[in-house]
Amino acid sequence: MISWSESIDIDRPVEEVYNAVLDQQVLMKWSAWPAATGYSCGVDGDGTTLGSSIVFTSPTGEEMGRQTIVDVTDTTVSNRLRNRGPGGRVIEPEIDFRVERLGLRRSRVLLDFRVVPPVPAPLRPVARLFLNLRIRPLHRADLKNLRSMLETRAS
């Protein structure tokens, strides 16, 4: 398993930050993924309840993957993805967004990522390198975009 956590502090109340990681319509406003992949994204479901999915579609209209809400608590939104990775292999990462209160108007978001690469064990170091070079920077960009959107909207 390959895993990491990234975090960012945001000058907004915890409830507002939590709603921005829960609501998939809002999530697509700050996500770095559409621009990085060239995919368009739409929401299947209401965007906030279990089973709602962000659907990633290629420029030719082919569905390339889904990010589905699989669990919601007072502090955490758990998502599971099912996407086509390099070479057309199906990859099923797990991403949890945890939101912590740091003060009345300050919050921390933690993005926890986990995946078992769909490659033989001898190729896992290459997969780890690829994920760290390509995917982890997008997670960092996601969090920066989230902070920018929320703090800009507030001013």
mmCIF file of N, CA and C in Angstrom, residues 14-67:
data_model
loop_
_atom_site.group_PDB
_atom_site.id
_atom_site.type_symbol
_atom_site.label_atom_id
_atom_site.label_comp_id
_atom_site.label_asym_id
_atom_site.label_seq_id
_atom_site.Cartn_x
_atom_site.Cartn_y
_atom_site.Cartn_z
ATOM 1 N N VAL A 14 -14.798 25.976 10.638
ATOM 2 C CA VAL A 14 -14.751 24.553 10.313
ATOM 3 C C VAL A 14 -15.986 24.100 9.522
ATOM 4 N N GLU A 15 -17.152 24.634 9.825
ATOM 5 C CA GLU A 15 -18.371 24.220 9.124
ATOM 6 C C GLU A 15 -18.301 24.576 7.638
ATOM 7 N N GLU A 16 -17.786 25.735 7.337
ATOM 8 C CA GLU A 16 -17.660 26.167 5.940
ATOM 9 C C GLU A 16 -16.641 25.306 5.186
ATOM 10 N N VAL A 17 -15.533 25.021 5.838
ATOM 11 C CA VAL A 17 -14.501 24.194 5.211
ATOM 12 C C VAL A 17 -15.017 22.773 5.000
ATOM 13 N N TYR A 18 -15.683 22.229 5.993
ATOM 14 C CA TYR A 18 -16.237 20.879 5.880
ATOM 15 C C TYR A 18 -17.211 20.794 4.706
ATOM 16 N N ASN A 19 -18.089 21.774 4.578
ATOM 17 C CA ASN A 19 -19.059 21.766 3.476
ATOM 18 C C ASN A 19 -18.374 21.824 2.118
ATOM 19 N N ALA A 20 -17.235 22.504 2.028
ATOM 20 C CA ALA A 20 -16.514 22.613 0.751
ATOM 21 C C ALA A 20 -15.838 21.303 0.347
ATOM 22 N N VAL A 21 -15.535 20.424 1.317
ATOM 23 C CA VAL A 21 -14.969 19.115 0.949
ATOM 24 C C VAL A 21 -16.054 18.052 0.827
ATOM 25 N N LEU A 22 -17.214 18.302 1.435
ATOM 26 C CA LEU A 22 -18.325 17.349 1.333
ATOM 27 C C LEU A 22 -19.073 17.497 0.014
ATOM 28 N N ASP A 23 -19.441 18.716 -0.333
ATOM 29 C CA ASP A 23 -20.292 18.965 -1.497
ATOM 30 C C ASP A 23 -19.478 18.840 -2.782
ATOM 31 N N GLN A 24 -19.764 17.814 -3.561
ATOM 32 C CA GLN A 24 -18.984 17.549 -4.765
ATOM 33 C C GLN A 24 -19.127 18.640 -5.823
ATOM 34 N N GLN A 25 -20.247 19.369 -5.821
ATOM 35 C CA GLN A 25 -20.387 20.504 -6.743
ATOM 36 C C GLN A 25 -19.365 21.585 -6.381
ATOM 37 N N VAL A 26 -19.185 21.829 -5.092
ATOM 38 C CA VAL A 26 -18.208 22.824 -4.638
ATOM 39 C C VAL A 26 -16.792 22.286 -4.833
ATOM 40 N N LEU A 27 -16.594 21.011 -4.531
ATOM 41 C CA LEU A 27 -15.268 20.398 -4.678
ATOM 42 C C LEU A 27 -14.739 20.590 -6.099
ATOM 43 N N MET A 28 -15.600 20.465 -7.091
ATOM 44 C CA MET A 28 -15.136 20.614 -8.470
ATOM 45 C C MET A 28 -14.732 22.050 -8.791
ATOM 46 N N LYS A 29 -15.124 23.011 -7.975
ATOM 47 C CA LYS A 29 -14.709 24.397 -8.193
ATOM 48 C C LYS A 29 -13.262 24.622 -7.770
ATOM 49 N N TRP A 30 -12.774 23.842 -6.807
ATOM 50 C CA TRP A 30 -11.403 24.038 -6.349
ATOM 51 C C TRP A 30 -10.457 22.912 -6.742
ATOM 52 N N SER A 31 -10.963 21.860 -7.299
ATOM 53 C CA SER A 31 -10.119 20.719 -7.662
ATOM 54 C C SER A 31 -9.133 21.067 -8.779
ATOM 55 N N ALA A 32 -7.906 20.605 -8.630
ATOM 56 C CA ALA A 32 -6.874 20.791 -9.653
ATOM 57 C C ALA A 32 -6.977 19.742 -10.764
ATOM 58 N N TRP A 33 -7.794 18.717 -10.556
ATOM 59 C CA TRP A 33 -7.806 17.567 -11.461
ATOM 60 C C TRP A 33 -8.362 17.828 -12.845
ATOM 61 N N PRO A 34 -9.462 18.545 -13.019
ATOM 62 C CA PRO A 34 -9.956 18.757 -14.388
ATOM 63 C C PRO A 34 -8.902 19.402 -15.296
ATOM 64 N N ALA A 35 -8.244 20.438 -14.801
ATOM 65 C CA ALA A 35 -7.221 21.110 -15.616
ATOM 66 C C ALA A 35 -6.029 20.196 -15.870
ATOM 67 N N ALA A 36 -5.630 19.415 -14.871
ATOM 68 C CA ALA A 36 -4.459 18.549 -15.009
ATOM 69 C C ALA A 36 -4.707 17.370 -15.946
ATOM 70 N N THR A 37 -5.939 16.889 -15.988
ATOM 71 C CA THR A 37 -6.237 15.702 -16.789
ATOM 72 C C THR A 37 -6.889 16.022 -18.127
ATOM 73 N N GLY A 38 -7.498 17.192 -18.235
ATOM 74 C CA GLY A 38 -8.259 17.519 -19.434
ATOM 75 C C GLY A 38 -9.644 16.890 -19.450
ATOM 76 N N TYR A 39 -10.030 16.270 -18.333
ATOM 77 C CA TYR A 39 -11.349 15.642 -18.235
ATOM 78 C C TYR A 39 -12.381 16.670 -17.792
ATOM 79 N N SER A 40 -13.600 16.467 -18.227
ATOM 80 C CA SER A 40 -14.700 17.249 -17.674
ATOM 81 C C SER A 40 -15.281 16.439 -16.518
ATOM 82 N N CYS A 41 -15.932 17.133 -15.626
ATOM 83 C CA CYS A 41 -16.455 16.469 -14.432
ATOM 84 C C CYS A 41 -17.908 16.869 -14.214
ATOM 85 N N GLY A 42 -18.696 15.902 -13.827
ATOM 86 C CA GLY A 42 -20.081 16.144 -13.472
ATOM 87 C C GLY A 42 -20.400 15.344 -12.230
ATOM 88 N N VAL A 43 -21.512 15.651 -11.614
ATOM 89 C CA VAL A 43 -21.881 14.957 -10.385
ATOM 90 C C VAL A 43 -23.086 14.069 -10.656
ATOM 91 N N ASP A 44 -22.971 12.826 -10.233
ATOM 92 C CA ASP A 44 -24.051 11.846 -10.317
ATOM 93 C C ASP A 44 -24.614 11.692 -8.906
ATOM 94 N N GLY A 45 -25.852 12.122 -8.686
ATOM 95 C CA GLY A 45 -26.448 12.136 -7.350
ATOM 96 C C GLY A 45 -26.551 13.570 -6.872
ATOM 97 N N ASP A 46 -26.872 13.725 -5.594
ATOM 98 C CA ASP A 46 -27.055 15.081 -5.072
ATOM 99 C C ASP A 46 -25.742 15.759 -4.690
ATOM 100 N N GLY A 47 -24.641 15.015 -4.692
ATOM 101 C CA GLY A 47 -23.332 15.599 -4.427
ATOM 102 C C GLY A 47 -22.921 15.653 -2.973
ATOM 103 N N THR A 48 -23.822 15.261 -2.050
ATOM 104 C CA THR A 48 -23.466 15.363 -0.632
ATOM 105 C C THR A 48 -23.764 14.103 0.174
ATOM 106 N N THR A 49 -24.441 13.140 -0.419
ATOM 107 C CA THR A 49 -24.808 11.952 0.349
ATOM 108 C C THR A 49 -24.068 10.725 -0.170
ATOM 109 N N LEU A 50 -24.087 9.675 0.645
ATOM 110 C CA LEU A 50 -23.426 8.433 0.279
ATOM 111 C C LEU A 50 -23.866 7.983 -1.106
ATOM 112 N N GLY A 51 -22.903 7.553 -1.895
ATOM 113 C CA GLY A 51 -23.184 7.073 -3.239
ATOM 114 C C GLY A 51 -23.103 8.141 -4.311
ATOM 115 N N SER A 52 -23.118 9.416 -3.919
ATOM 116 C CA SER A 52 -22.942 10.471 -4.914
ATOM 117 C C SER A 52 -21.527 10.382 -5.476
ATOM 118 N N SER A 53 -21.389 10.633 -6.777
ATOM 119 C CA SER A 53 -20.090 10.484 -7.435
ATOM 120 C C SER A 53 -19.761 11.675 -8.305
ATOM 121 N N ILE A 54 -18.491 11.996 -8.351
ATOM 122 C CA ILE A 54 -17.966 12.872 -9.383
ATOM 123 C C ILE A 54 -17.576 11.946 -10.526
ATOM 124 N N VAL A 55 -18.060 12.238 -11.718
ATOM 125 C CA VAL A 55 -17.778 11.411 -12.888
ATOM 126 C C VAL A 55 -16.783 12.156 -13.774
ATOM 127 N N PHE A 56 -15.661 11.506 -14.077
ATOM 128 C CA PHE A 56 -14.622 12.087 -14.922
ATOM 129 C C PHE A 56 -14.824 11.582 -16.346
ATOM 130 N N THR A 57 -14.924 12.506 -17.298
ATOM 131 C CA THR A 57 -15.200 12.149 -18.685
ATOM 132 C C THR A 57 -14.110 12.713 -19.596
ATOM 133 N N SER A 58 -13.621 11.887 -20.510
ATOM 134 C CA SER A 58 -12.590 12.313 -21.452
ATOM 135 C C SER A 58 -13.177 13.296 -22.461
ATOM 136 N N PRO A 59 -12.320 13.995 -23.204
ATOM 137 C CA PRO A 59 -12.823 14.905 -24.238
ATOM 138 C C PRO A 59 -13.683 14.205 -25.298
ATOM 139 N N THR A 60 -13.525 12.890 -25.446
ATOM 140 C CA THR A 60 -14.334 12.144 -26.416
ATOM 141 C C THR A 60 -15.642 11.649 -25.814
ATOM 142 N N GLY A 61 -15.876 11.979 -24.523
ATOM 143 C CA GLY A 61 -17.120 11.582 -23.870
ATOM 144 C C GLY A 61 -17.071 10.249 -23.159
ATOM 145 N N GLU A 62 -15.905 9.625 -23.104
ATOM 146 C CA GLU A 62 -15.766 8.327 -22.445
ATOM 147 C C GLU A 62 -15.574 8.517 -20.933
ATOM 148 N N GLU A 63 -16.324 7.749 -20.140
ATOM 149 C CA GLU A 63 -16.156 7.821 -18.689
ATOM 150 C C GLU A 63 -14.812 7.209 -18.320
ATOM 151 N N MET A 64 -14.000 7.999 -17.613
ATOM 152 C CA MET A 64 -12.658 7.563 -17.231
ATOM 153 C C MET A 64 -12.558 7.183 -15.764
ATOM 154 N N GLY A 65 -13.528 7.583 -14.969
ATOM 155 C CA GLY A 65 -13.478 7.228 -13.564
ATOM 156 C C GLY A 65 -14.554 7.925 -12.763
ATOM 157 N N ARG A 66 -14.594 7.542 -11.480
ATOM 158 C CA ARG A 66 -15.568 8.108 -10.535
ATOM 159 C C ARG A 66 -14.911 8.259 -9.175
ATOM 160 N N GLN A 67 -15.323 9.311 -8.487
ATOM 161 C CA GLN A 67 -14.972 9.507 -7.083
ATOM 162 C C GLN A 67 -16.282 9.509 -6.321
#
